[in-house]
Coordinates of C-alpha atoms and ligand atoms in Angstrom, one line a residue:
M27 CA 6.5 -13.5 -26.4
Q28 CA 7.5 -15.4 -23.3
D29 CA 5.8 -15.4 -19.9
E30 CA 5.3 -11.9 -18.8
G31 CA 4.9 -12.9 -15.2
K32 CA 7.0 -11.2 -12.5
G33 CA 7.6 -14.3 -10.4
S34 CA 11.3 -14.7 -11.2
R35 CA 13.8 -12.5 -12.9
Q36 CA 11.9 -12.9 -16.2
G37 CA 11.5 -9.8 -18.2
R38 CA 11.6 -8.3 -21.7
V39 CA 15.0 -6.8 -22.5
L40 CA 16.1 -4.9 -25.6
V41 CA 19.8 -5.2 -26.1
V42 CA 21.2 -2.3 -28.2
V43 CA 24.6 -3.1 -29.7
T44 CA 26.8 -0.3 -30.9
G45 CA 30.0 -0.3 -33.0
C46 CA 32.9 -1.5 -30.9
I47 CA 35.2 -4.6 -30.9
A48 CA 33.3 -5.7 -27.7
A49 CA 30.1 -6.1 -29.8
Y50 CA 30.6 -9.9 -29.7
K51 CA 30.3 -9.8 -25.9
A52 CA 26.7 -8.6 -26.4
A53 CA 25.9 -12.1 -27.7
E54 CA 27.1 -13.6 -24.4
V55 CA 25.1 -10.9 -22.4
L56 CA 22.0 -11.9 -24.5
R57 CA 22.6 -15.6 -23.5
G58 CA 23.1 -14.7 -19.9
L59 CA 19.8 -12.8 -19.8
Q60 CA 18.0 -15.6 -21.5
K61 CA 19.4 -18.1 -19.0
A62 CA 17.9 -15.9 -16.3
G63 CA 14.5 -16.2 -17.9
C64 CA 14.4 -13.0 -20.0
D65 CA 13.1 -12.6 -23.5
V66 CA 15.6 -10.6 -25.5
R67 CA 15.4 -8.6 -28.7
V68 CA 18.2 -6.7 -30.4
A69 CA 18.8 -3.4 -32.2
M70 CA 22.1 -2.6 -33.7
T71 CA 23.9 0.5 -35.1
E72 CA 25.3 0.2 -38.6
H73 CA 28.8 0.2 -37.2
A74 CA 28.0 -2.6 -34.8
T75 CA 27.0 -4.8 -37.8
E76 CA 30.6 -4.4 -39.1
F77 CA 31.8 -6.3 -36.0
V78 CA 29.1 -8.9 -35.6
G79 CA 26.4 -9.9 -38.2
P80 CA 22.8 -9.3 -37.3
I81 CA 22.1 -12.9 -38.2
T82 CA 24.1 -14.0 -35.0
F83 CA 21.7 -12.0 -32.8
E84 CA 18.7 -13.1 -34.8
A85 CA 19.6 -16.7 -34.3
L86 CA 20.3 -16.3 -30.6
S87 CA 17.3 -14.1 -29.8
G88 CA 14.8 -15.8 -32.0
H89 CA 13.6 -12.4 -33.1
P90 CA 14.3 -10.1 -36.1
V91 CA 17.1 -7.6 -35.4
V92 CA 16.4 -4.0 -36.0
T93 CA 19.2 -2.2 -37.8
D94 CA 17.2 0.2 -40.0
L95 CA 14.0 2.1 -39.3
F96 CA 12.9 1.9 -42.9
R97 CA 13.6 -1.7 -43.6
A98 CA 12.3 -3.4 -40.5
S99 CA 9.7 -6.2 -40.2
T100 CA 7.2 -3.8 -38.5
P101 CA 6.2 -0.3 -39.6
I102 CA 7.3 1.7 -36.5
P103 CA 10.1 -0.5 -35.0
H104 CA 11.4 2.0 -32.4
I105 CA 7.9 2.4 -30.9
E106 CA 7.0 -1.3 -31.1
L107 CA 10.3 -2.3 -29.5
T108 CA 10.1 0.3 -26.7
D109 CA 6.4 -0.5 -26.0
W110 CA 7.5 -4.1 -25.6
A111 CA 10.8 -3.6 -23.6
E112 CA 10.9 -3.5 -19.8
L113 CA 14.6 -2.6 -19.9
V114 CA 16.9 -1.2 -22.6
C115 CA 20.5 -2.4 -22.2
V116 CA 23.1 -0.7 -24.4
V117 CA 26.0 -3.0 -24.6
P118 CA 28.7 -2.2 -25.6
A119 CA 28.0 1.6 -25.5
T120 CA 30.6 3.6 -27.5
A121 CA 31.6 7.2 -26.6
N122 CA 29.8 8.4 -29.7
F123 CA 26.6 6.6 -28.8
L124 CA 26.7 7.9 -25.2
A125 CA 27.2 11.4 -26.6
K126 CA 24.2 11.0 -28.8
M127 CA 22.1 9.7 -25.9
A128 CA 23.2 12.7 -23.7
A129 CA 22.2 15.1 -26.5
G130 CA 18.9 13.3 -27.3
I131 CA 20.0 12.6 -30.9
A132 CA 18.0 10.1 -32.8
D133 CA 19.6 9.6 -36.2
D134 CA 19.5 5.9 -36.7
A135 CA 17.3 2.9 -35.6
A136 CA 19.3 2.3 -32.4
S137 CA 19.5 5.9 -31.1
T138 CA 15.9 6.6 -32.1
T139 CA 14.8 3.5 -30.1
V140 CA 16.8 4.5 -27.0
L141 CA 15.3 8.0 -27.2
A142 CA 11.8 6.5 -27.4
A143 CA 12.4 4.2 -24.3
G144 CA 9.9 4.7 -21.5
C145 CA 11.5 2.0 -19.4
P146 CA 14.8 1.9 -17.4
V147 CA 17.9 2.2 -19.5
L148 CA 21.3 0.7 -18.6
V149 CA 24.5 1.4 -20.5
A150 CA 27.8 -0.6 -20.4
P151 CA 30.4 1.6 -22.0
A152 CA 33.5 0.2 -23.7
M153 CA 36.2 2.3 -25.5
N154 CA 39.8 3.4 -25.6
V155 CA 41.1 4.8 -22.3
R156 CA 41.6 8.3 -23.6
M157 CA 38.1 8.4 -25.0
W158 CA 36.8 7.1 -21.7
S159 CA 38.7 9.7 -19.6
N160 CA 37.9 12.6 -22.0
P161 CA 36.0 15.2 -19.9
Q162 CA 33.3 15.3 -22.6
T163 CA 32.6 11.6 -22.2
Q164 CA 32.4 12.0 -18.5
A165 CA 30.1 15.0 -18.8
N166 CA 27.9 13.0 -21.1
L167 CA 27.7 10.2 -18.5
D168 CA 26.8 12.7 -15.8
I169 CA 23.9 13.9 -17.9
L170 CA 22.8 10.4 -18.5
R171 CA 23.0 9.4 -14.8
S172 CA 21.1 12.5 -13.8
S173 CA 18.3 11.5 -16.2
G174 CA 18.1 8.1 -14.5
V175 CA 20.3 6.0 -16.8
D176 CA 22.2 3.2 -14.9
V177 CA 25.9 2.8 -15.9
V178 CA 27.9 -0.5 -15.6
M179 CA 31.3 1.0 -15.2
P180 CA 34.0 -0.3 -17.6
V181 CA 37.1 -1.9 -16.0
A182 CA 40.8 -1.4 -16.3
G183 CA 42.8 -3.9 -18.4
R184 CA 44.4 -4.4 -21.8
L185 CA 42.2 -2.8 -24.5
A186 CA 41.7 -4.0 -28.0
C187 CA 43.9 -1.1 -29.3
G188 CA 46.8 -2.5 -27.2
A189 CA 46.6 0.3 -24.6
E190 CA 46.3 -0.5 -20.9
G191 CA 43.8 1.4 -18.8
E192 CA 40.1 1.9 -18.0
G193 CA 37.6 1.4 -20.8
K194 CA 37.3 -2.4 -21.1
L195 CA 33.7 -3.6 -21.1
A196 CA 32.7 -4.9 -17.6
S197 CA 32.5 -8.7 -17.5
V198 CA 29.5 -10.4 -19.0
E199 CA 28.4 -11.5 -15.5
Q200 CA 28.6 -8.0 -14.2
V201 CA 26.5 -6.6 -17.1
V202 CA 23.9 -9.4 -16.8
A203 CA 23.7 -8.9 -13.0
A204 CA 23.3 -5.1 -13.4
A205 CA 20.6 -5.6 -16.0
L206 CA 18.7 -8.0 -13.7
E207 CA 19.0 -5.7 -10.8
T208 CA 17.7 -2.8 -12.9
L209 CA 14.9 -4.9 -14.2
R210 CA 13.8 -6.5 -11.0
P211 CA 15.6 -4.8 -8.1
E212 CA 15.6 -6.2 -4.6
P213 CA 13.4 -6.4 -2.6
D214 CA 11.4 -8.6 -4.9
L215 CA 7.7 -7.7 -4.5
S216 CA 6.4 -10.0 -7.2
G217 CA 3.1 -11.5 -6.1
R218 CA 2.4 -8.5 -3.9
A219 CA -0.4 -5.9 -4.7
F220 CA 0.0 -2.3 -3.7
L221 CA -2.6 0.5 -3.5
V222 CA -1.0 4.0 -3.8
T223 CA -2.9 7.3 -3.6
A224 CA -1.5 10.5 -5.0
G225 CA -2.2 14.1 -5.8
P226 CA -4.8 16.5 -4.6
T227 CA -8.5 16.2 -4.6
H228 CA -10.9 18.8 -6.0
E229 CA -14.0 19.5 -4.0
A230 CA -16.7 21.1 -6.2
I231 CA -18.3 24.4 -5.2
D232 CA -20.2 24.5 -8.5
P233 CA -19.5 22.8 -11.9
V234 CA -16.6 25.2 -12.7
R235 CA -15.1 26.0 -9.2
F236 CA -13.5 23.8 -6.6
L237 CA -11.5 23.8 -3.4
A238 CA -8.0 22.1 -3.9
N239 CA -4.5 22.2 -2.5
A240 CA -0.9 22.5 -3.9
S241 CA -0.1 18.8 -4.1
S242 CA 1.7 17.9 -7.4
G243 CA 1.4 14.1 -7.0
K244 CA 5.1 13.6 -7.6
M245 CA 5.7 11.7 -4.4
G246 CA 2.8 9.2 -4.9
Y247 CA 3.7 8.7 -8.5
A248 CA 7.3 8.0 -7.6
I249 CA 6.1 5.4 -5.0
A250 CA 3.8 3.7 -7.5
A251 CA 6.7 3.6 -10.0
A252 CA 9.1 2.2 -7.5
A253 CA 6.6 -0.5 -6.3
A254 CA 6.0 -1.6 -9.9
R255 CA 9.8 -1.6 -10.7
H256 CA 10.1 -4.0 -7.7
G257 CA 7.6 -6.3 -9.3
A258 CA 4.4 -5.4 -7.4
R259 CA 1.0 -5.1 -9.0
V260 CA 0.1 -1.5 -8.4
V261 CA -3.1 0.4 -8.5
L262 CA -2.5 4.2 -8.4
V263 CA -5.6 6.1 -7.3
S264 CA -4.8 9.6 -8.5
G265 CA -6.4 12.9 -8.0
P266 CA -6.0 15.5 -10.8
T267 CA -2.3 15.9 -11.7
A268 CA -0.3 16.7 -14.8
L269 CA 1.8 13.6 -14.4
A270 CA 2.1 10.6 -16.8
C271 CA 1.1 7.2 -15.4
P272 CA 4.4 5.3 -14.6
P273 CA 5.0 2.1 -16.6
G274 CA 3.4 -1.0 -15.4
V275 CA 1.0 0.9 -13.1
D276 CA -2.8 0.7 -13.3
R277 CA -4.1 4.2 -12.7
V278 CA -7.6 5.0 -11.5
D279 CA -8.4 8.7 -12.0
V280 CA -10.6 10.4 -9.4
T281 CA -11.5 14.0 -8.6
S282 CA -13.0 14.3 -5.2
A283 CA -12.2 12.9 -1.7
A284 CA -15.4 10.8 -1.9
E285 CA -14.4 9.3 -5.2
M286 CA -10.9 8.6 -3.8
L287 CA -12.4 6.8 -0.8
E288 CA -14.5 4.5 -3.0
A289 CA -11.7 3.8 -5.5
S290 CA -9.2 3.1 -2.6
K291 CA -11.6 0.8 -0.8
A292 CA -12.1 -1.2 -4.0
A293 CA -8.4 -1.5 -4.7
F294 CA -7.5 -2.2 -1.0
A295 CA -9.8 -5.3 -1.1
S296 CA -7.1 -7.2 -3.1
A297 CA -4.0 -5.3 -1.8
D298 CA -1.3 -6.3 0.6
C299 CA -0.1 -2.8 1.2
A300 CA -1.6 0.7 0.9
I301 CA 0.6 3.8 0.8
L302 CA -1.6 6.9 1.0
A303 CA 0.4 9.8 -0.3
A304 CA -2.5 11.8 -1.6
A305 CA -3.3 15.2 -0.1
V306 CA -6.9 14.5 0.4
A307 CA -9.2 17.5 1.2
D308 CA -10.3 17.4 4.8
Y309 CA -13.4 19.5 3.9
T310 CA -15.8 19.6 1.1
P311 CA -18.7 22.0 0.3
A312 CA -21.9 20.7 1.9
H313 CA -24.1 21.9 -0.9
P314 CA -22.3 22.1 -4.2
A315 CA -24.4 24.0 -6.8
D316 CA -25.5 22.0 -9.9
H317 CA -25.1 25.2 -12.0
K318 CA -22.5 27.9 -12.3
L319 CA -23.1 30.4 -9.5
K320 CA -23.6 34.0 -10.7
K321 CA -21.9 36.6 -8.6
D322 CA -24.7 39.2 -9.0
A323 CA -27.7 36.8 -8.7
E324 CA -26.2 34.5 -6.1
P325 CA -23.4 36.3 -4.2
L326 CA -21.2 33.8 -2.3
G327 CA -20.5 35.2 1.2
S328 CA -19.3 31.9 2.7
I329 CA -19.3 28.2 1.8
E330 CA -20.7 25.7 4.3
L331 CA -18.2 22.8 4.6
V332 CA -18.4 19.3 5.9
Q333 CA -15.6 16.9 6.7
T334 CA -14.6 14.3 4.2
A335 CA -14.2 10.6 5.2
D336 CA -10.6 9.9 6.4
I337 CA -9.4 7.3 3.9
L338 CA -6.3 6.4 5.9
R339 CA -8.2 5.8 9.1
T340 CA -10.9 3.9 7.2
L341 CA -8.4 1.5 5.6
S342 CA -6.3 1.2 8.8
A343 CA -9.5 0.1 10.7
E344 CA -10.0 -2.8 8.4
K345 CA -6.4 -3.7 7.5
G346 CA -6.0 -6.9 9.5
G347 CA -2.6 -8.3 8.7
R348 CA -2.1 -5.9 5.8
V349 CA 0.3 -2.9 5.8
V350 CA -1.0 0.6 5.7
I351 CA 1.3 3.6 5.4
G352 CA 0.3 7.3 5.6
F353 CA 1.9 10.7 5.1
A354 CA 1.9 13.7 7.4
A355 CA 2.6 17.0 5.7
E356 CA 3.2 19.4 8.5
T357 CA 4.6 22.9 9.0
G358 CA 6.9 22.5 11.9
D359 CA 7.2 19.8 14.6
A360 CA 6.6 17.2 11.9
V361 CA 7.8 14.2 13.9
A362 CA 5.8 14.9 17.0
K363 CA 2.7 15.6 15.0
A364 CA 3.3 12.4 12.9
Q365 CA 3.6 10.3 16.1
A366 CA 0.2 11.6 17.3
K367 CA -1.2 10.9 13.8
L368 CA 0.2 7.4 13.8
A369 CA -1.8 6.6 17.0
R370 CA -4.9 8.4 15.8
K371 CA -5.1 6.8 12.4
G372 CA -4.0 3.3 13.4
C373 CA -1.6 2.7 10.5
D374 CA 1.8 1.0 10.5
L375 CA 4.0 3.9 9.5
I376 CA 3.8 7.6 8.8
V377 CA 6.1 9.4 6.5
A378 CA 6.5 12.8 8.2
N379 CA 7.3 15.7 5.9
D380 CA 7.9 19.3 7.1
V381 CA 6.6 21.2 4.0
S382 CA 7.7 24.5 5.5
R383 CA 11.3 23.5 4.6
E384 CA 12.5 24.6 1.1
D385 CA 13.9 21.1 0.4
S386 CA 10.7 19.4 1.3
A387 CA 8.0 21.8 0.0
F388 CA 4.9 20.8 -2.0
G389 CA 5.8 20.5 -5.6
S390 CA 9.6 20.3 -4.9
D391 CA 11.7 17.5 -6.4
T392 CA 13.3 16.6 -3.1
D393 CA 12.0 15.7 0.3
A394 CA 13.6 15.5 3.8
V395 CA 11.3 13.0 5.5
T396 CA 11.3 10.9 8.7
F397 CA 9.7 7.4 8.9
V398 CA 7.7 7.4 12.1
S399 CA 6.5 4.0 13.4
P400 CA 5.7 2.5 16.9
E401 CA 9.4 1.5 17.0
G402 CA 10.6 5.2 16.7
A403 CA 11.6 7.8 14.3
E404 CA 14.1 7.2 11.4
P405 CA 15.1 10.5 9.8
L406 CA 16.3 10.3 6.1
P407 CA 18.6 12.8 4.5
T408 CA 17.3 15.2 1.8
L409 CA 16.7 12.9 -1.2
A410 CA 15.1 13.2 -4.6
K411 CA 11.5 11.9 -4.5
P412 CA 12.3 8.7 -6.5
Q413 CA 15.0 7.9 -3.9
V414 CA 12.6 8.6 -1.0
A415 CA 10.2 6.2 -2.8
E416 CA 12.9 3.6 -3.1
R417 CA 13.6 3.8 0.7
L418 CA 9.8 3.7 1.5
I419 CA 9.3 0.6 -0.7
A420 CA 12.2 -1.1 1.0
R421 CA 10.6 -0.2 4.4
A422 CA 7.2 -1.5 3.2
A423 CA 8.8 -4.8 2.1
T424 CA 10.2 -5.2 5.6
L425 CA 6.8 -4.5 7.2
L426 CA 5.2 -7.0 4.7
E427 CA 7.7 -9.7 5.8
A428 CA 7.0 -9.0 9.4
Ligands
LIG513 N1 -5.8 11.3 4.5 C1 -6.8 10.5 4.1 N2 -8.1 11.0 4.0 C2 -8.4 12.2 4.4 C3 -7.3 13.1 4.8 C4 -6.1 12.6 4.9 O1 -6.6 9.3 3.7 N3 -9.6 12.7 4.3 C5 -4.5 10.7 4.6 C6 -3.4 11.4 3.7 O2 -3.4 10.7 2.4 C7 -2.2 11.2 4.5 C8 -2.6 11.3 5.9 O3 -4.0 11.0 5.9 O4 -1.6 9.9 4.3 C9 -2.4 12.6 6.6 O5 -3.1 13.6 6.0 P1 -3.2 15.0 6.8 O6 -4.0 15.8 5.9 O7 -1.8 15.5 7.0 O8 -3.8 14.6 8.1 P2 -5.2 15.0 8.7 O9 -5.9 13.8 9.0 O10 -5.9 15.9 7.8 O11 -4.8 15.7 10.1 P3 -4.5 17.3 10.4 O12 -5.6 18.1 9.7 O13 -4.6 17.3 11.8 O14 -3.1 17.5 9.8

């Protein structure tokens, strides 16, 4: 395996070749990716091998080519390959293969591998113009786009079948550029270290009961994923959530606000930027019981609470030249409250979020946020959380450069 560092556009790319006359172009794409510093492996459908022999890709990539799940050099090739890959690039992608991807069909080595991918997936379709414009193909592409697959659009031109029209594979340069952008999108955060906090905290009343809040952790996880995709080293300090750790992220699980403070301070020691998206409990029971409280023997009329340490304020006070970003979840007057919070907490930016709005509620998949900084307020449209995360990472990169 080549250098896994994130300093340049290096990366590990799995090229999946499907059965189309443009299959030979996949060899040039492979070369282009290698020239950019990527290590490339190849999986092929059986039909693809009718157009170009696997030996071509084996020689070019320097790795065995996977064409058959049962006759591969490793016992579980689809998992081994997708554990390894940072990007899966289907080039050329036939109408049939796109349809299988959209339906989640895994009936050969190539489709099984794509279904198992935990990394970004890029497809570069190539097919006859009528197959391309068929509403079924377009519907399949919509499904793929909505599940986060990037598409390098085919171009118009003379097709192999003699017809003129859209369906020609995009140029090798376009496919390589799109792959590199998906692999290491701008801004390039390689060499930077991020701390991200996410989720709620649980404050123990006794060993089986706790005080918590409705945070899902989705926003913080999306931020951690975006920072990692841009090449940053990311420590995600997470309260209890049901979410999977994003690829390339180092997660530290915590339960209480006190644990989150300690883990955050430890990670911040080597971070350039902290983005604190966790909904940390402001109060914790002063005297948590060390045994389960019994309602008859020890009736609980009230719980004495004490304030937790403010992690955002603590890190901001010691940030020096580093960047610290906080969130403000408010119900009404979010921007004004965030402006006050910015001054009070001493951070560089607050992401103001009015959680009383339906499109911005706790647990929702979208947010309508405003970036509040000493320079002013920048409202964003309602966006899916991963898109908000992308915008925030771009803003964090600007602050890091400043
Ligand atoms: N935060 C934190 N530590 C806490 C409480 C909050 O780091 N103990 C962080 C959150 O991660 C978020 C920001 O502070 O980035 C805003 O949290 P919020 O609960 O909205 O603010 P509060 O400080 O609790 O202020 P208020 O109760 O007035 O809303």
